[in-house]
Every structure is written in structure tokens, then in C-alpha cells.
């Protein structure tokens, strides 16, 4: 247990930040799931819409230091590549 007042306060604020950050991560994960479901259903329109909704969520996570920029860029790139493969198959 924390000994000083400042350590006790730091523990409280750390717990609050942990709760907020984990909810943000879960929100991002749910957006990724929507894109993945649309890709697996080969629904190009829904996948593009979901990806468009996912991008600002990712960047918000980057700005809040939830995820790293390169991680977000890599995941967005892979999802957009998967969507483009769907459009090539349907064309």
C-alpha cells in the first residue's frame, strides 16, 4: 500500500486512467471487429464504411497514447488491403 499522500493520489489517478484507457481499447477493438465481420461476409460497402469509422478511432487512440502510431498504421493498412482484395474478387 502507498505510504505518502502523493503516492495515494497517484494510485487513484492511475486507476482512473486505467479504466478510461481500457474502455478506449475495447472501443477500438469493437470497431476492428465490425470491419473484420464485413470482410469475412465479403460485403465491400459495409467494410469500407466500417473502415472509415475506424480510422478516427485509431488516431484518437494514438493521440491519447493508447496505441502507437506505427501499430495503428499497420493495422489500417492490412484491413484496407483485405478490403481491396474483396473488391478485386467481386469485379
mmCIF file of N, CA and C in Angstrom:
data_model
loop_
_atom_site.group_PDB
_atom_site.id
_atom_site.type_symbol
_atom_site.label_atom_id
_atom_site.label_comp_id
_atom_site.label_asym_id
_atom_site.label_seq_id
_atom_site.Cartn_x
_atom_site.Cartn_y
_atom_site.Cartn_z
ATOM 1 N N UNK A 1 0.844 -1.184 0.000
ATOM 2 C CA UNK A 1 0.000 0.000 0.000
ATOM 3 C C UNK A 1 0.885 1.241 0.000
ATOM 4 N N UNK A 2 0.378 2.321 -0.594
ATOM 5 C CA UNK A 2 1.128 3.568 -0.697
ATOM 6 C C UNK A 2 1.291 4.210 0.677
ATOM 7 N N UNK A 3 2.437 4.839 0.871
ATOM 8 C CA UNK A 3 2.748 5.419 2.177
ATOM 9 C C UNK A 3 2.457 6.910 2.255
ATOM 10 N N UNK A 4 2.745 7.651 1.203
ATOM 11 C CA UNK A 4 2.597 9.102 1.250
ATOM 12 C C UNK A 4 1.298 9.539 0.583
ATOM 13 N N UNK A 5 0.925 10.818 0.866
ATOM 14 C CA UNK A 5 -0.290 11.359 0.267
ATOM 15 C C UNK A 5 -0.187 11.371 -1.252
ATOM 16 N N UNK A 6 0.973 11.768 -1.743
ATOM 17 C CA UNK A 6 1.138 11.858 -3.198
ATOM 18 C C UNK A 6 1.076 10.470 -3.848
ATOM 19 N N UNK A 7 1.591 9.463 -3.154
ATOM 20 C CA UNK A 7 1.539 8.104 -3.691
ATOM 21 C C UNK A 7 0.105 7.578 -3.713
ATOM 22 N N UNK A 8 -0.662 7.944 -2.695
ATOM 23 C CA UNK A 8 -2.070 7.525 -2.635
ATOM 24 C C UNK A 8 -2.853 8.183 -3.776
ATOM 25 N N UNK A 9 -2.592 9.480 -4.000
ATOM 26 C CA UNK A 9 -3.264 10.199 -5.087
ATOM 27 C C UNK A 9 -2.850 9.617 -6.435
ATOM 28 N N UNK A 10 -1.579 9.309 -6.594
ATOM 29 C CA UNK A 10 -1.090 8.731 -7.843
ATOM 30 C C UNK A 10 -1.758 7.392 -8.111
ATOM 31 N N UNK A 11 -1.976 6.619 -7.060
ATOM 32 C CA UNK A 11 -2.649 5.332 -7.187
ATOM 33 C C UNK A 11 -4.090 5.512 -7.657
ATOM 34 N N UNK A 12 -4.777 6.521 -7.097
ATOM 35 C CA UNK A 12 -6.159 6.807 -7.505
ATOM 36 C C UNK A 12 -6.224 7.225 -8.971
ATOM 37 N N UNK A 13 -5.358 8.156 -9.341
ATOM 38 C CA UNK A 13 -5.401 8.659 -10.721
ATOM 39 C C UNK A 13 -4.986 7.580 -11.702
ATOM 40 N N UNK A 14 -4.076 6.718 -11.298
ATOM 41 C CA UNK A 14 -3.654 5.613 -12.151
ATOM 42 C C UNK A 14 -4.812 4.654 -12.406
ATOM 43 N N UNK A 15 -5.595 4.410 -11.379
ATOM 44 C CA UNK A 15 -6.752 3.522 -11.532
ATOM 45 C C UNK A 15 -7.784 4.128 -12.478
ATOM 46 N N UNK A 16 -8.002 5.449 -12.365
ATOM 47 C CA UNK A 16 -8.948 6.132 -13.255
ATOM 48 C C UNK A 16 -8.472 6.061 -14.703
ATOM 49 N N UNK A 17 -7.181 6.356 -14.908
ATOM 50 C CA UNK A 17 -6.622 6.332 -16.259
ATOM 51 C C UNK A 17 -6.695 4.936 -16.852
ATOM 52 N N UNK A 18 -6.456 3.935 -16.025
ATOM 53 C CA UNK A 18 -6.512 2.547 -16.482
ATOM 54 C C UNK A 18 -7.915 2.208 -16.975
ATOM 55 N N UNK A 19 -8.910 2.652 -16.244
ATOM 56 C CA UNK A 19 -10.304 2.382 -16.625
ATOM 57 C C UNK A 19 -10.654 3.059 -17.948
ATOM 58 N N UNK A 20 -10.262 4.316 -18.101
ATOM 59 C CA UNK A 20 -10.548 5.066 -19.325
ATOM 60 C C UNK A 20 -9.808 4.450 -20.513
ATOM 61 N N UNK A 21 -8.534 4.139 -20.312
ATOM 62 C CA UNK A 21 -7.731 3.590 -21.400
ATOM 63 C C UNK A 21 -8.239 2.232 -21.842
ATOM 64 N N UNK A 22 -8.649 1.398 -20.898
ATOM 65 C CA UNK A 22 -9.137 0.072 -21.278
ATOM 66 C C UNK A 22 -10.458 0.182 -22.019
ATOM 67 N N UNK A 23 -11.299 1.152 -21.660
ATOM 68 C CA UNK A 23 -12.556 1.324 -22.397
ATOM 69 C C UNK A 23 -12.274 1.827 -23.809
ATOM 70 N N UNK A 24 -11.270 2.673 -23.969
ATOM 71 C CA UNK A 24 -10.894 3.145 -25.308
ATOM 72 C C UNK A 24 -10.371 1.993 -26.154
ATOM 73 N N UNK A 25 -9.545 1.145 -25.554
ATOM 74 C CA UNK A 25 -9.020 -0.028 -26.281
ATOM 75 C C UNK A 25 -10.157 -0.938 -26.725
ATOM 76 N N UNK A 26 -11.109 -1.168 -25.827
ATOM 77 C CA UNK A 26 -12.249 -2.023 -26.165
ATOM 78 C C UNK A 26 -13.070 -1.419 -27.293
ATOM 79 N N UNK A 27 -13.222 -0.102 -27.274
ATOM 80 C CA UNK A 27 -13.962 0.581 -28.339
ATOM 81 C C UNK A 27 -13.264 0.377 -29.681
ATOM 82 N N UNK A 28 -11.953 0.520 -29.697
ATOM 83 C CA UNK A 28 -11.187 0.317 -30.929
ATOM 84 C C UNK A 28 -11.327 -1.129 -31.396
ATOM 85 N N UNK A 29 -11.240 -2.060 -30.453
ATOM 86 C CA UNK A 29 -11.370 -3.482 -30.812
ATOM 87 C C UNK A 29 -12.727 -3.780 -31.431
ATOM 88 N N UNK A 30 -13.780 -3.163 -30.905
ATOM 89 C CA UNK A 30 -15.119 -3.419 -31.449
ATOM 90 C C UNK A 30 -15.238 -2.851 -32.863
ATOM 91 N N UNK A 31 -14.603 -1.713 -33.129
ATOM 92 C CA UNK A 31 -14.608 -1.166 -34.478
ATOM 93 C C UNK A 31 -13.855 -2.092 -35.434
ATOM 94 N N UNK A 32 -12.736 -2.642 -34.976
ATOM 95 C CA UNK A 32 -11.964 -3.586 -35.802
ATOM 96 C C UNK A 32 -12.811 -4.815 -36.100
ATOM 97 N N UNK A 33 -13.552 -5.277 -35.098
ATOM 98 C CA UNK A 33 -14.414 -6.453 -35.287
ATOM 99 C C UNK A 33 -15.460 -6.213 -36.364
ATOM 100 N N UNK A 34 -16.032 -5.004 -36.386
ATOM 101 C CA UNK A 34 -17.031 -4.677 -37.401
ATOM 102 C C UNK A 34 -16.436 -4.758 -38.801
ATOM 103 N N UNK A 35 -15.203 -4.256 -38.950
ATOM 104 C CA UNK A 35 -14.535 -4.321 -40.252
ATOM 105 C C UNK A 35 -14.262 -5.775 -40.625
ATOM 106 N N UNK A 36 -13.752 -6.552 -39.672
ATOM 107 C CA UNK A 36 -13.448 -7.966 -39.934
ATOM 108 C C UNK A 36 -14.692 -8.751 -40.328
ATOM 109 N N UNK A 37 -15.801 -8.479 -39.651
ATOM 110 C CA UNK A 37 -17.049 -9.181 -39.977
ATOM 111 C C UNK A 37 -17.510 -8.844 -41.392
ATOM 112 N N UNK A 38 -17.389 -7.581 -41.773
ATOM 113 C CA UNK A 38 -17.784 -7.178 -43.117
ATOM 114 C C UNK A 38 -16.868 -7.805 -44.165
ATOM 115 N N UNK A 39 -15.575 -7.913 -43.843
ATOM 116 C CA UNK A 39 -14.625 -8.536 -44.770
ATOM 117 C C UNK A 39 -14.935 -10.016 -44.922
ATOM 118 N N UNK A 40 -15.208 -10.694 -43.812
ATOM 119 C CA UNK A 40 -15.495 -12.132 -43.884
ATOM 120 C C UNK A 40 -16.813 -12.410 -44.601
ATOM 121 N N UNK A 41 -17.743 -11.433 -44.549
ATOM 122 C CA UNK A 41 -19.010 -11.574 -45.262
ATOM 123 C C UNK A 41 -18.887 -11.123 -46.716
ATOM 124 N N UNK A 42 -17.707 -10.677 -47.123
ATOM 125 C CA UNK A 42 -17.424 -10.167 -48.474
ATOM 126 C C UNK A 42 -18.338 -9.004 -48.850
ATOM 127 N N UNK A 43 -18.683 -8.203 -47.854
ATOM 128 C CA UNK A 43 -19.513 -7.021 -48.086
ATOM 129 C C UNK A 43 -18.600 -5.799 -48.192
ATOM 130 N N UNK A 44 -18.271 -5.426 -49.415
ATOM 131 C CA UNK A 44 -17.300 -4.363 -49.656
ATOM 132 C C UNK A 44 -17.791 -3.007 -49.145
ATOM 133 N N UNK A 45 -19.049 -2.697 -49.355
ATOM 134 C CA UNK A 45 -19.597 -1.396 -48.962
ATOM 135 C C UNK A 45 -19.567 -1.237 -47.442
ATOM 136 N N UNK A 46 -20.052 -2.260 -46.734
ATOM 137 C CA UNK A 46 -20.050 -2.198 -45.261
ATOM 138 C C UNK A 46 -18.627 -2.135 -44.723
ATOM 139 N N UNK A 47 -17.717 -2.878 -45.350
ATOM 140 C CA UNK A 47 -16.324 -2.898 -44.897
ATOM 141 C C UNK A 47 -15.693 -1.518 -45.052
ATOM 142 N N UNK A 48 -15.953 -0.860 -46.176
ATOM 143 C CA UNK A 48 -15.395 0.485 -46.391
ATOM 144 C C UNK A 48 -15.978 1.496 -45.402
ATOM 145 N N UNK A 49 -17.271 1.377 -45.140
ATOM 146 C CA UNK A 49 -17.903 2.279 -44.165
ATOM 147 C C UNK A 49 -17.328 2.051 -42.769
ATOM 148 N N UNK A 50 -17.159 0.785 -42.412
ATOM 149 C CA UNK A 50 -16.614 0.464 -41.085
ATOM 150 C C UNK A 50 -15.170 0.931 -40.956
ATOM 151 N N UNK A 51 -14.407 0.809 -42.037
ATOM 152 C CA UNK A 51 -13.016 1.265 -42.020
ATOM 153 C C UNK A 51 -12.962 2.787 -41.886
ATOM 154 N N UNK A 52 -13.870 3.463 -42.555
ATOM 155 C CA UNK A 52 -13.928 4.921 -42.466
ATOM 156 C C UNK A 52 -14.261 5.364 -41.041
ATOM 157 N N UNK A 53 -15.085 4.589 -40.338
ATOM 158 C CA UNK A 53 -15.418 4.902 -38.943
ATOM 159 C C UNK A 53 -14.274 4.525 -38.004
ATOM 160 N N UNK A 54 -13.494 3.523 -38.404
ATOM 161 C CA UNK A 54 -12.393 3.038 -37.565
ATOM 162 C C UNK A 54 -11.205 3.996 -37.551
ATOM 163 N N UNK A 55 -10.920 4.633 -38.675
ATOM 164 C CA UNK A 55 -9.727 5.476 -38.779
ATOM 165 C C UNK A 55 -9.653 6.574 -37.734
ATOM 166 N N UNK A 56 -10.704 7.371 -37.514
ATOM 167 C CA UNK A 56 -10.581 8.389 -36.464
ATOM 168 C C UNK A 56 -10.455 7.800 -35.059
ATOM 169 N N UNK A 57 -11.066 6.640 -34.841
ATOM 170 C CA UNK A 57 -10.923 5.989 -33.532
ATOM 171 C C UNK A 57 -9.467 5.596 -33.287
ATOM 172 N N UNK A 58 -8.834 5.045 -34.314
ATOM 173 C CA UNK A 58 -7.422 4.676 -34.206
ATOM 174 C C UNK A 58 -6.572 5.909 -33.909
ATOM 175 N N UNK A 59 -6.798 6.983 -34.653
ATOM 176 C CA UNK A 59 -5.980 8.176 -34.484
ATOM 177 C C UNK A 59 -6.223 8.833 -33.131
ATOM 178 N N UNK A 60 -7.444 8.717 -32.627
ATOM 179 C CA UNK A 60 -7.733 9.226 -31.284
ATOM 180 C C UNK A 60 -6.957 8.410 -30.269
ATOM 181 N N UNK A 61 -6.894 7.098 -30.481
ATOM 182 C CA UNK A 61 -6.116 6.237 -29.597
ATOM 183 C C UNK A 61 -4.640 6.563 -29.646
ATOM 184 N N UNK A 62 -4.155 6.924 -30.831
ATOM 185 C CA UNK A 62 -2.748 7.310 -30.973
ATOM 186 C C UNK A 62 -2.478 8.610 -30.229
ATOM 187 N N UNK A 63 -3.370 9.583 -30.377
ATOM 188 C CA UNK A 63 -3.161 10.873 -29.734
ATOM 189 C C UNK A 63 -3.245 10.765 -28.213
ATOM 190 N N UNK A 64 -4.019 9.801 -27.714
ATOM 191 C CA UNK A 64 -4.142 9.603 -26.271
ATOM 192 C C UNK A 64 -3.119 8.604 -25.735
ATOM 193 N N UNK A 65 -2.187 8.182 -26.586
ATOM 194 C CA UNK A 65 -1.128 7.228 -26.220
ATOM 195 C C UNK A 65 -1.663 5.878 -25.763
ATOM 196 N N UNK A 66 -2.762 5.447 -26.373
ATOM 197 C CA UNK A 66 -3.303 4.122 -26.086
ATOM 198 C C UNK A 66 -2.576 3.101 -26.939
ATOM 199 N N UNK A 67 -2.386 3.443 -28.221
ATOM 200 C CA UNK A 67 -1.631 2.591 -29.137
ATOM 201 C C UNK A 67 -0.597 3.447 -29.853
ATOM 202 N N UNK A 68 0.408 2.789 -30.424
ATOM 203 C CA UNK A 68 1.447 3.514 -31.134
ATOM 204 C C UNK A 68 1.011 3.802 -32.564
ATOM 205 N N UNK A 69 1.580 4.843 -33.132
ATOM 206 C CA UNK A 69 1.220 5.269 -34.479
ATOM 207 C C UNK A 69 1.499 4.174 -35.508
ATOM 208 N N UNK A 70 2.655 3.547 -35.410
ATOM 209 C CA UNK A 70 3.001 2.511 -36.384
ATOM 210 C C UNK A 70 2.072 1.313 -36.286
ATOM 211 N N UNK A 71 1.647 0.976 -35.082
ATOM 212 C CA UNK A 71 0.707 -0.131 -34.897
ATOM 213 C C UNK A 71 -0.617 0.196 -35.565
ATOM 214 N N UNK A 72 -1.101 1.407 -35.352
ATOM 215 C CA UNK A 72 -2.361 1.825 -35.969
ATOM 216 C C UNK A 72 -2.244 1.828 -37.484
ATOM 217 N N UNK A 73 -1.143 2.356 -37.996
ATOM 218 C CA UNK A 73 -0.938 2.412 -39.439
ATOM 219 C C UNK A 73 -0.864 1.014 -40.038
ATOM 220 N N UNK A 74 -0.174 0.123 -39.356
ATOM 221 C CA UNK A 74 -0.032 -1.256 -39.848
ATOM 222 C C UNK A 74 -1.390 -1.947 -39.917
ATOM 223 N N UNK A 75 -2.181 -1.803 -38.855
ATOM 224 C CA UNK A 75 -3.488 -2.469 -38.819
ATOM 225 C C UNK A 75 -4.434 -1.882 -39.859
ATOM 226 N N UNK A 76 -4.434 -0.546 -40.015
ATOM 227 C CA UNK A 76 -5.274 0.078 -41.031
ATOM 228 C C UNK A 76 -4.868 -0.371 -42.431
ATOM 229 N N UNK A 77 -3.568 -0.465 -42.642
ATOM 230 C CA UNK A 77 -3.066 -0.897 -43.946
ATOM 231 C C UNK A 77 -3.504 -2.314 -44.264
ATOM 232 N N UNK A 78 -3.400 -3.192 -43.300
ATOM 233 C CA UNK A 78 -3.777 -4.590 -43.525
ATOM 234 C C UNK A 78 -5.276 -4.729 -43.772
ATOM 235 N N UNK A 79 -6.068 -3.955 -43.037
ATOM 236 C CA UNK A 79 -7.512 -4.013 -43.240
ATOM 237 C C UNK A 79 -7.900 -3.459 -44.615
ATOM 238 N N UNK A 80 -7.272 -2.350 -45.014
ATOM 239 C CA UNK A 80 -7.604 -1.782 -46.322
ATOM 240 C C UNK A 80 -7.147 -2.690 -47.453
ATOM 241 N N UNK A 81 -6.033 -3.407 -47.254
ATOM 242 C CA UNK A 81 -5.584 -4.380 -48.247
ATOM 243 C C UNK A 81 -6.593 -5.511 -48.367
ATOM 244 N N UNK A 82 -7.116 -5.974 -47.251
ATOM 245 C CA UNK A 82 -8.118 -7.038 -47.267
ATOM 246 C C UNK A 82 -9.388 -6.574 -47.975
ATOM 247 N N UNK A 83 -9.762 -5.317 -47.767
ATOM 248 C CA UNK A 83 -10.948 -4.782 -48.432
ATOM 249 C C UNK A 83 -10.721 -4.681 -49.936
ATOM 250 N N UNK A 84 -9.527 -4.267 -50.331
ATOM 251 C CA UNK A 84 -9.248 -4.159 -51.763
ATOM 252 C C UNK A 84 -9.243 -5.536 -52.430
ATOM 253 N N UNK A 85 -8.859 -6.576 -51.698
ATOM 254 C CA UNK A 85 -8.906 -7.940 -52.249
ATOM 255 C C UNK A 85 -10.354 -8.357 -52.501
ATOM 256 N N UNK A 86 -11.255 -7.935 -51.605
ATOM 257 C CA UNK A 86 -12.685 -8.244 -51.798
ATOM 258 C C UNK A 86 -13.177 -7.583 -53.085
ATOM 259 N N UNK A 87 -12.811 -6.318 -53.274
ATOM 260 C CA UNK A 87 -13.301 -5.589 -54.440
ATOM 261 C C UNK A 87 -12.745 -6.181 -55.743
ATOM 262 N N UNK A 88 -11.520 -6.722 -55.702
ATOM 263 C CA UNK A 88 -10.939 -7.353 -56.880
ATOM 264 C C UNK A 88 -11.656 -8.659 -57.198
ATOM 265 N N UNK A 89 -12.045 -9.408 -56.154
ATOM 266 C CA UNK A 89 -12.759 -10.675 -56.364
ATOM 267 C C UNK A 89 -14.135 -10.428 -56.966
ATOM 268 N N UNK A 90 -14.825 -9.393 -56.478
ATOM 269 C CA UNK A 90 -16.187 -9.136 -56.947
ATOM 270 C C UNK A 90 -16.200 -8.510 -58.342
ATOM 271 N N UNK A 91 -15.078 -7.891 -58.726
ATOM 272 C CA UNK A 91 -15.033 -7.228 -60.049
ATOM 273 C C UNK A 91 -14.769 -8.182 -61.181
#
